[in-house]
Coordinates of C-alpha atoms in Angstrom, one line a residue:
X10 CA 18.6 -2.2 -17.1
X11 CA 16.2 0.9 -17.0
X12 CA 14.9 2.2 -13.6
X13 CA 13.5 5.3 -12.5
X14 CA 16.0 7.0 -9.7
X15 CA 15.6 9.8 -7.2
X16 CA 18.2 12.8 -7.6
X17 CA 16.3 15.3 -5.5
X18 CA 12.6 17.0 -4.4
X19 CA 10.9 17.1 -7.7
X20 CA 13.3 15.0 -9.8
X21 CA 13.1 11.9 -10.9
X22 CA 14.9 10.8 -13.6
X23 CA 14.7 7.1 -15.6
X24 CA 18.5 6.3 -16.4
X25 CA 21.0 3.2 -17.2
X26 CA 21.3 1.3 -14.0
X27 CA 23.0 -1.8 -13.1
X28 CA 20.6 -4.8 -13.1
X29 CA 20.7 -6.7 -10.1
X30 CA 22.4 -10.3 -10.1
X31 CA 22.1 -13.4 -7.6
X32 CA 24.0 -13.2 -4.9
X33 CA 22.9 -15.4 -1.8
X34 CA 21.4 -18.9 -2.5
X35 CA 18.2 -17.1 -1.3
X36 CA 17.8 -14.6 -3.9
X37 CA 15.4 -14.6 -7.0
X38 CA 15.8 -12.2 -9.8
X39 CA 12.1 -11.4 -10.9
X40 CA 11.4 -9.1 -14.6
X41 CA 8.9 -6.5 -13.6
X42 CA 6.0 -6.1 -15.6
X43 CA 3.7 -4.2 -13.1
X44 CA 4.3 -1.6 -10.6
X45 CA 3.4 1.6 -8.8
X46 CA 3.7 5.1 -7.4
X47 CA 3.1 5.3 -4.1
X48 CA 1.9 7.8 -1.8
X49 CA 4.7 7.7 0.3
X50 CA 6.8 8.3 -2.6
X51 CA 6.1 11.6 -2.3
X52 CA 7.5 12.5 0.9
X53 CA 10.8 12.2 -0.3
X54 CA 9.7 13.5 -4.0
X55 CA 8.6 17.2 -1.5
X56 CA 11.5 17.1 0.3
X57 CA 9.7 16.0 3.1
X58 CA 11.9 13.0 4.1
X59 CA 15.1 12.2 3.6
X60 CA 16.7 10.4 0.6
X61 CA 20.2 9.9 -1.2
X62 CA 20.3 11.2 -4.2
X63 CA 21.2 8.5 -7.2
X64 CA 19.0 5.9 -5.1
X65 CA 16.0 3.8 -7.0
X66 CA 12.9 4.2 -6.0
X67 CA 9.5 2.5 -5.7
X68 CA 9.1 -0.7 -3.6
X69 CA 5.5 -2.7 -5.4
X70 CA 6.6 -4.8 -7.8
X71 CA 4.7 -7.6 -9.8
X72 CA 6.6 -9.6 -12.8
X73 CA 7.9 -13.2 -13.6
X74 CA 11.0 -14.7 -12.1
X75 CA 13.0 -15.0 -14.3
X76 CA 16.1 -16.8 -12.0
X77 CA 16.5 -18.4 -8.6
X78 CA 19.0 -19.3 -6.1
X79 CA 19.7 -22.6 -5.3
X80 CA 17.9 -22.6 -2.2
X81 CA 15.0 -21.3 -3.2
X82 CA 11.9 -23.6 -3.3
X83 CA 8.8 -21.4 -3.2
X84 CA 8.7 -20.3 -6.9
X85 CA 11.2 -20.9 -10.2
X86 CA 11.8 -19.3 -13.0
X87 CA 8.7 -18.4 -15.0
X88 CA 6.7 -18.0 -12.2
X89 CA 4.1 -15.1 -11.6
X90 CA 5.0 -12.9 -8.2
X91 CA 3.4 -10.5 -6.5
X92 CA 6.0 -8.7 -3.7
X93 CA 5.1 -7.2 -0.2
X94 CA 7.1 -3.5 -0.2
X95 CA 8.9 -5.2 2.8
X96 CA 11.3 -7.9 2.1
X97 CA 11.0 -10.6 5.0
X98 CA 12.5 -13.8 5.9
X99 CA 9.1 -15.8 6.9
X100 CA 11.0 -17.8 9.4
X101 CA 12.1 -15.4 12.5
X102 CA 10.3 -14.6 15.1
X103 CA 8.4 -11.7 13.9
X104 CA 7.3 -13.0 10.8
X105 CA 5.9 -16.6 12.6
X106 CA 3.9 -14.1 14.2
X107 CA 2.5 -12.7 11.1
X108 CA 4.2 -9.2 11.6
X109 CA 6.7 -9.2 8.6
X110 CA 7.8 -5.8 8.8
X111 CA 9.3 -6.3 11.8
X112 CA 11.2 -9.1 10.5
X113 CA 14.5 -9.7 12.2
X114 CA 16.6 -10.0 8.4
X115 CA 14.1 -7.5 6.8
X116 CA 15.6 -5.8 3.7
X117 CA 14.2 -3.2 0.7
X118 CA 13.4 -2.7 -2.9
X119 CA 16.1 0.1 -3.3
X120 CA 19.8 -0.2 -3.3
X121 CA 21.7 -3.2 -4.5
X122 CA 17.9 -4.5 -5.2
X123 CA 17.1 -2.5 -8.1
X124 CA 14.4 -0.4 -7.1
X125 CA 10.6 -1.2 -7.5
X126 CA 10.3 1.1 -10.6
X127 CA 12.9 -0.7 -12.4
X128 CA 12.9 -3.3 -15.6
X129 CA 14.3 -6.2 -12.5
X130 CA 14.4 -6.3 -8.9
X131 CA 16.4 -8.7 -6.9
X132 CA 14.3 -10.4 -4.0
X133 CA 16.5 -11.5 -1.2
X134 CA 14.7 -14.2 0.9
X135 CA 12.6 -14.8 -2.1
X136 CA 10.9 -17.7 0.0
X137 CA 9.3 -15.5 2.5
X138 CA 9.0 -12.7 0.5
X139 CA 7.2 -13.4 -2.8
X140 CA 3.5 -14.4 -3.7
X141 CA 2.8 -16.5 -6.2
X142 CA 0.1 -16.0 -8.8
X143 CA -1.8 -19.6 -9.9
X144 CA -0.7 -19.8 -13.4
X145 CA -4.3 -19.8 -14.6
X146 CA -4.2 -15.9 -14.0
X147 CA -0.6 -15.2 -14.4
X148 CA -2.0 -13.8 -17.9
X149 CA -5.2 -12.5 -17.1
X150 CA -4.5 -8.5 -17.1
X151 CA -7.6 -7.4 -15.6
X152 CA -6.8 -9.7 -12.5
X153 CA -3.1 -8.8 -12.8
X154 CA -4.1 -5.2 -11.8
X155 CA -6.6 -6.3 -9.3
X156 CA -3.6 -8.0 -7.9
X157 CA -0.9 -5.5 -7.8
X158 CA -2.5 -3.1 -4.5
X159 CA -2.2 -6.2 -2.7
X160 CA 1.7 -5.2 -2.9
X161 CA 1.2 -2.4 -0.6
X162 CA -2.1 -0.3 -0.1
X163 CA -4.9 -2.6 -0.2
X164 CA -3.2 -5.0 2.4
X165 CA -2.1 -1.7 4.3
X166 CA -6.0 -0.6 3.9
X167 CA -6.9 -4.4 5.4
X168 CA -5.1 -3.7 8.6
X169 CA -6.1 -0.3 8.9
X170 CA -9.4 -2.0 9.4
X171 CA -8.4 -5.2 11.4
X172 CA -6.5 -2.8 13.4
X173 CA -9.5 -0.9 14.1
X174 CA -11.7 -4.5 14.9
X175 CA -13.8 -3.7 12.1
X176 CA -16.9 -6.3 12.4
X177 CA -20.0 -7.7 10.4
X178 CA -23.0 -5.0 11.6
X179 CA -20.6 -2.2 12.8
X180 CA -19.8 1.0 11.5
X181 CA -17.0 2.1 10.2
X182 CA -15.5 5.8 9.4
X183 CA -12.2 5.8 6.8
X184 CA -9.9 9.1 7.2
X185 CA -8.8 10.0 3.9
X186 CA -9.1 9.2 0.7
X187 CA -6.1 8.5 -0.9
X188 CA -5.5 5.2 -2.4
X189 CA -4.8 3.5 1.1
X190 CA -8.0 4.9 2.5
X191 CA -10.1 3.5 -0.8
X192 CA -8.4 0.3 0.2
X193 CA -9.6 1.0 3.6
X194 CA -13.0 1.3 2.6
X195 CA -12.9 -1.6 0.4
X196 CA -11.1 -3.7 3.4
X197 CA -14.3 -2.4 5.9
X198 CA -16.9 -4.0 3.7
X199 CA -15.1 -7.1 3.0
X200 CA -15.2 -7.8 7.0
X201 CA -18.7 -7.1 6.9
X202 CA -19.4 -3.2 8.1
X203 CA -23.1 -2.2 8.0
X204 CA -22.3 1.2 7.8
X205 CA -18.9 2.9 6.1
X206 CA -18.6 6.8 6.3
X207 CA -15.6 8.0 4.4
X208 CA -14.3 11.3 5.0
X209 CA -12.1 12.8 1.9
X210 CA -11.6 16.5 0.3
X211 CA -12.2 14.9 -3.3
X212 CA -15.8 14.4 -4.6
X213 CA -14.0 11.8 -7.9
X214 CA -11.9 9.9 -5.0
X215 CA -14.9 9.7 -2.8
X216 CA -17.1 8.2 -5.8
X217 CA -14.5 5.7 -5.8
X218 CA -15.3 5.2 -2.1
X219 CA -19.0 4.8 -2.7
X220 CA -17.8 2.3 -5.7
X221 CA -16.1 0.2 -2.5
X222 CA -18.4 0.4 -0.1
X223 CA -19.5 3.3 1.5
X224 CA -22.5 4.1 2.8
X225 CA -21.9 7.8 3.1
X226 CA -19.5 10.5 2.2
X227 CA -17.8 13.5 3.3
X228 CA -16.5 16.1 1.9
X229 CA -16.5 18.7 4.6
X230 CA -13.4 20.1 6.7
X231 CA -12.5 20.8 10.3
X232 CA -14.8 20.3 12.6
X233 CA -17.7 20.4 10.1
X234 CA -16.8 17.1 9.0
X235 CA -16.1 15.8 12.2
X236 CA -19.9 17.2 13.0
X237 CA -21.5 15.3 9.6
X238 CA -19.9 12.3 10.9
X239 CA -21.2 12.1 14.5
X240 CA -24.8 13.4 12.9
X241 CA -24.5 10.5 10.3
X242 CA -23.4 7.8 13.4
X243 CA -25.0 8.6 15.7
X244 CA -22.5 10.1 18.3
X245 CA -19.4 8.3 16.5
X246 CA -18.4 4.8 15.5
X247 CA -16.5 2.3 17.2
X248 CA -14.0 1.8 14.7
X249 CA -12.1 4.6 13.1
X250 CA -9.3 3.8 10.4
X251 CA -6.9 6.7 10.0
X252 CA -5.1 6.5 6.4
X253 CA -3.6 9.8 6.5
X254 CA -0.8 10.6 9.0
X255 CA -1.5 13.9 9.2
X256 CA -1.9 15.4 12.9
X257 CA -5.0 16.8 11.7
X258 CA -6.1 13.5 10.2
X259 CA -5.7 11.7 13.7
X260 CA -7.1 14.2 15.7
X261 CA -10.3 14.0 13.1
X262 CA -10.2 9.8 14.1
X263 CA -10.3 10.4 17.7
X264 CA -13.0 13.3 17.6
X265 CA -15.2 10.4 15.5
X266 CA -14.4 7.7 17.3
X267 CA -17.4 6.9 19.8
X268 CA -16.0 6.5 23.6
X269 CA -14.7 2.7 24.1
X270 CA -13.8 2.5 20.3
X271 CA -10.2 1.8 18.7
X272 CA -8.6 3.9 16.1
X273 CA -6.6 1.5 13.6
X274 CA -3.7 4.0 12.0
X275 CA -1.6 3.1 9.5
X276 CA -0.2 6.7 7.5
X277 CA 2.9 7.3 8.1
X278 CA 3.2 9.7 10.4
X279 CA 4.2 13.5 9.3
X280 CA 3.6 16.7 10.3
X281 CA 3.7 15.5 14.2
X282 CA 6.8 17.5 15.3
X283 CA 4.6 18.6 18.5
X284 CA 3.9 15.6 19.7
X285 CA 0.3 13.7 19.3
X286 CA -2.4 15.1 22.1
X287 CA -3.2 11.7 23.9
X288 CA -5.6 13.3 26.1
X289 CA -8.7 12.9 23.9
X290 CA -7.8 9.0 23.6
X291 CA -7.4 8.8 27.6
X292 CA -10.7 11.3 28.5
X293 CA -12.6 8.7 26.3
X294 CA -10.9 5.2 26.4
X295 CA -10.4 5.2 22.9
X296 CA -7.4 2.4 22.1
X297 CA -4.7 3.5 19.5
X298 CA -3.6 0.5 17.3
X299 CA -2.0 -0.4 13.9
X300 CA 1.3 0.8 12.5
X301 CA 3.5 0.3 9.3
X302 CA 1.2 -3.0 7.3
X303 CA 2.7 -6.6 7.3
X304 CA 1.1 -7.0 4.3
X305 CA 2.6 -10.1 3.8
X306 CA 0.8 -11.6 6.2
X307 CA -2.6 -11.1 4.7
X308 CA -1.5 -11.5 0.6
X309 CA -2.8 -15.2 0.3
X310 CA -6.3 -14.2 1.7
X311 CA -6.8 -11.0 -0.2
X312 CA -5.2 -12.5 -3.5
X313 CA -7.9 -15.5 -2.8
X314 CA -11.3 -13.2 -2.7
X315 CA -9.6 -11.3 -5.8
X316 CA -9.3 -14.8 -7.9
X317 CA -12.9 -15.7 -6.7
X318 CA -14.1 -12.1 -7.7
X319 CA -15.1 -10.5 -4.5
X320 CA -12.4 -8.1 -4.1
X321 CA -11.2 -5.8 -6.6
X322 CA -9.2 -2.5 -5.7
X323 CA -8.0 -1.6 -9.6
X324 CA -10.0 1.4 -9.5
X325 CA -7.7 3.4 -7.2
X326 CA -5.2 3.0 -10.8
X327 CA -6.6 6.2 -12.1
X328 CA -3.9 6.7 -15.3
X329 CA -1.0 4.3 -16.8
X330 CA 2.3 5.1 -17.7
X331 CA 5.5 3.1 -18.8
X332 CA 8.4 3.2 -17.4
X333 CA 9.5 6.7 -19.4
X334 CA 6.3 8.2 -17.9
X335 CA 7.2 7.9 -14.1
X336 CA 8.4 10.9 -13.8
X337 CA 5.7 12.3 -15.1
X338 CA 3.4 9.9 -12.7
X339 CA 5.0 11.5 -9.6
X340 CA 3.9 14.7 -11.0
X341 CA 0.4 13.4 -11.3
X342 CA 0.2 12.3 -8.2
X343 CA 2.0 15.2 -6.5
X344 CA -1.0 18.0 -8.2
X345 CA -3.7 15.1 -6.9
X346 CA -4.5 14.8 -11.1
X347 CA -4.2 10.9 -9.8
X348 CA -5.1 8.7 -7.3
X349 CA -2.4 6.0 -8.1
X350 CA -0.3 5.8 -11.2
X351 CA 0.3 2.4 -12.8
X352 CA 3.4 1.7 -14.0
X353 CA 4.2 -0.8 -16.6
X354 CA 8.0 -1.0 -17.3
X355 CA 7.9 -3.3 -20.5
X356 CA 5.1 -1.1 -22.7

């Protein structure tokens, strides 16, 4: 098969791979016919985190199932999936408890796998790992791409705000506006916020914002955006989602966050080789919670207010490429030209 595959910063390069093959009676083998670039794809694609070269890459697939292990009883061949970018189990501990990332036999798109950016990706634990689409949208394009963020940055963008004990009548401020923090945006209204204040250095990404939800925009730096948003709230807002990672990007949460209120975080973390100042969250009582998304956990309630029409995140797919193109999609992204690149490996 054809899958895109990571030999270094800056180079990605689409070659002849092997295609992935059952090899547990837990395993499903699933065609890809949708997937993404991610923003944490480009850490490694900097050089900003570590990755062997010759790898596959991307971990957001969507596609049909093309062939199952004989234990398998969620889905069969045919089938329309969705995929988590975490491979879980659904039985253990962790993922009874709805954190699937933590999941005690958790396992990747990359290796042995295939890659998410690949023609077929092997799911291991395909039972507690893959979502199925109702077959009376597994054709439906336009809800096929409203379904895909649900893979990663919409339910990563969902507990960013649950994280943050986002409520009907509160406000809200979103850090950032890449695609998680548009998701983030989009995740605040859906739980009811009265008032949404994104903060974002990109007028067309923060028109997406507006699009989602929010109430107000900001497009200021330093600690003249931090003074727009406690002039727009009042003093701050109880509930702060940071969808960055950036120290800068946490220290803007806590400087917005009202005293009492919770920041819900969920970038990955970079750029913290110093340590994160927990003084301004102490001085004020401000609680610190979130982390890496089980977004497995929320893909059945999301995927329901897409089907139903109430949610729809495809606008954070701001250009389309097939599979040939990804390089050119990490590019994209890399010069902020896009806000997510779909990827369709078949077209």
């Amino acid at each position: 098969m054809r899958a895109a595959v990571f030999h270094g910063p800056g180079d990605i390069r689409v070659e002849e791979v092997d295609k992935p093959e059952i090899e547990e009676p837990t395993d499903a083998i699933v065609r890809v016919t949708h997937t993404a670039v991610c923003g944490s794809d480009l850490w490694f694609y900097r050089g900003e985190s570590d990755r062997d070269a010759g790898t596959g890459v991307g971990h957001e697939p969507m596609g049909i199932v093309e062939e199952v292990g004989e234990d398998v009883r969620s889905v069969e061949p045919g089938d329309r999936v969705l995929a988590p970018f975490a491979i879980s189990c659904g039985s253990c501990e962790f993922c009874r408890k709805g954190l699937h990332t933590s999941c005690e036999n958790r396992d990747s798109w990359g290796g042995a796998n295939g890659g998410g950016q690949g023609e077929y990706v092997r799911s291991t634990h395909a039972d507690g790992t893959l979502v199925r689409v109702p077959d009376r949208y597994a054709d439906d394009e336009e809800v096929l791409e409203s379904l895909l963020p649900l893979t990663d940055v919409m339910g990563t963008g969902h507990h960013a705000a649950r994280s943050a004990g986002v409520e009907a009548g509160a406000d809200a401020v979103v850090v950032g506006d890449g695609a998680v923090g548009l998701c983030g945006v989009a995740a605040a209204r859906r739980l009811g916020a009265e008032r949404i204040v994104a903060v974002g250095h990109h007028e067309d990404r923060l028109d997406i914002a507006e699009e989602f939800g929010a109430t107000h925009t900001v497009a200021e730096r330093g600690e003249a955006a931090v003074d727009a948003v406690l002039d727009i709230t009042n003093g701050g807002a109880n509930h702060v989602l940071e969808c960055v990672g950036a120290a800068s990007a946490m220290e803007t949460a806590v400087e917005v966050a009202r005293p009492g209120g919770t920041v819900g975080y969920v970038g990955v973390p970079h750029g913290m080789e110093g340590g994160l100042d927990l003084f301004p969250f102490f001085g004020d009582n401000v609680a610190l919670r979130g982390g890496v998304a089980p977004v497995r956990a929320y893909a059945e309630d999301l995927m329901a207010d897409v089907l139903q029409g109430t949610l729809d995140p495809s606008p954070i797919f701001t250009e389309t490429v097939g599979l040939d193109g990804v390089p050119e999609g990490y590019r994209m992204m890399d010069e902020r030209e896009a806000v997510k690149v779909l990827v369709k490996p078949w077209e």
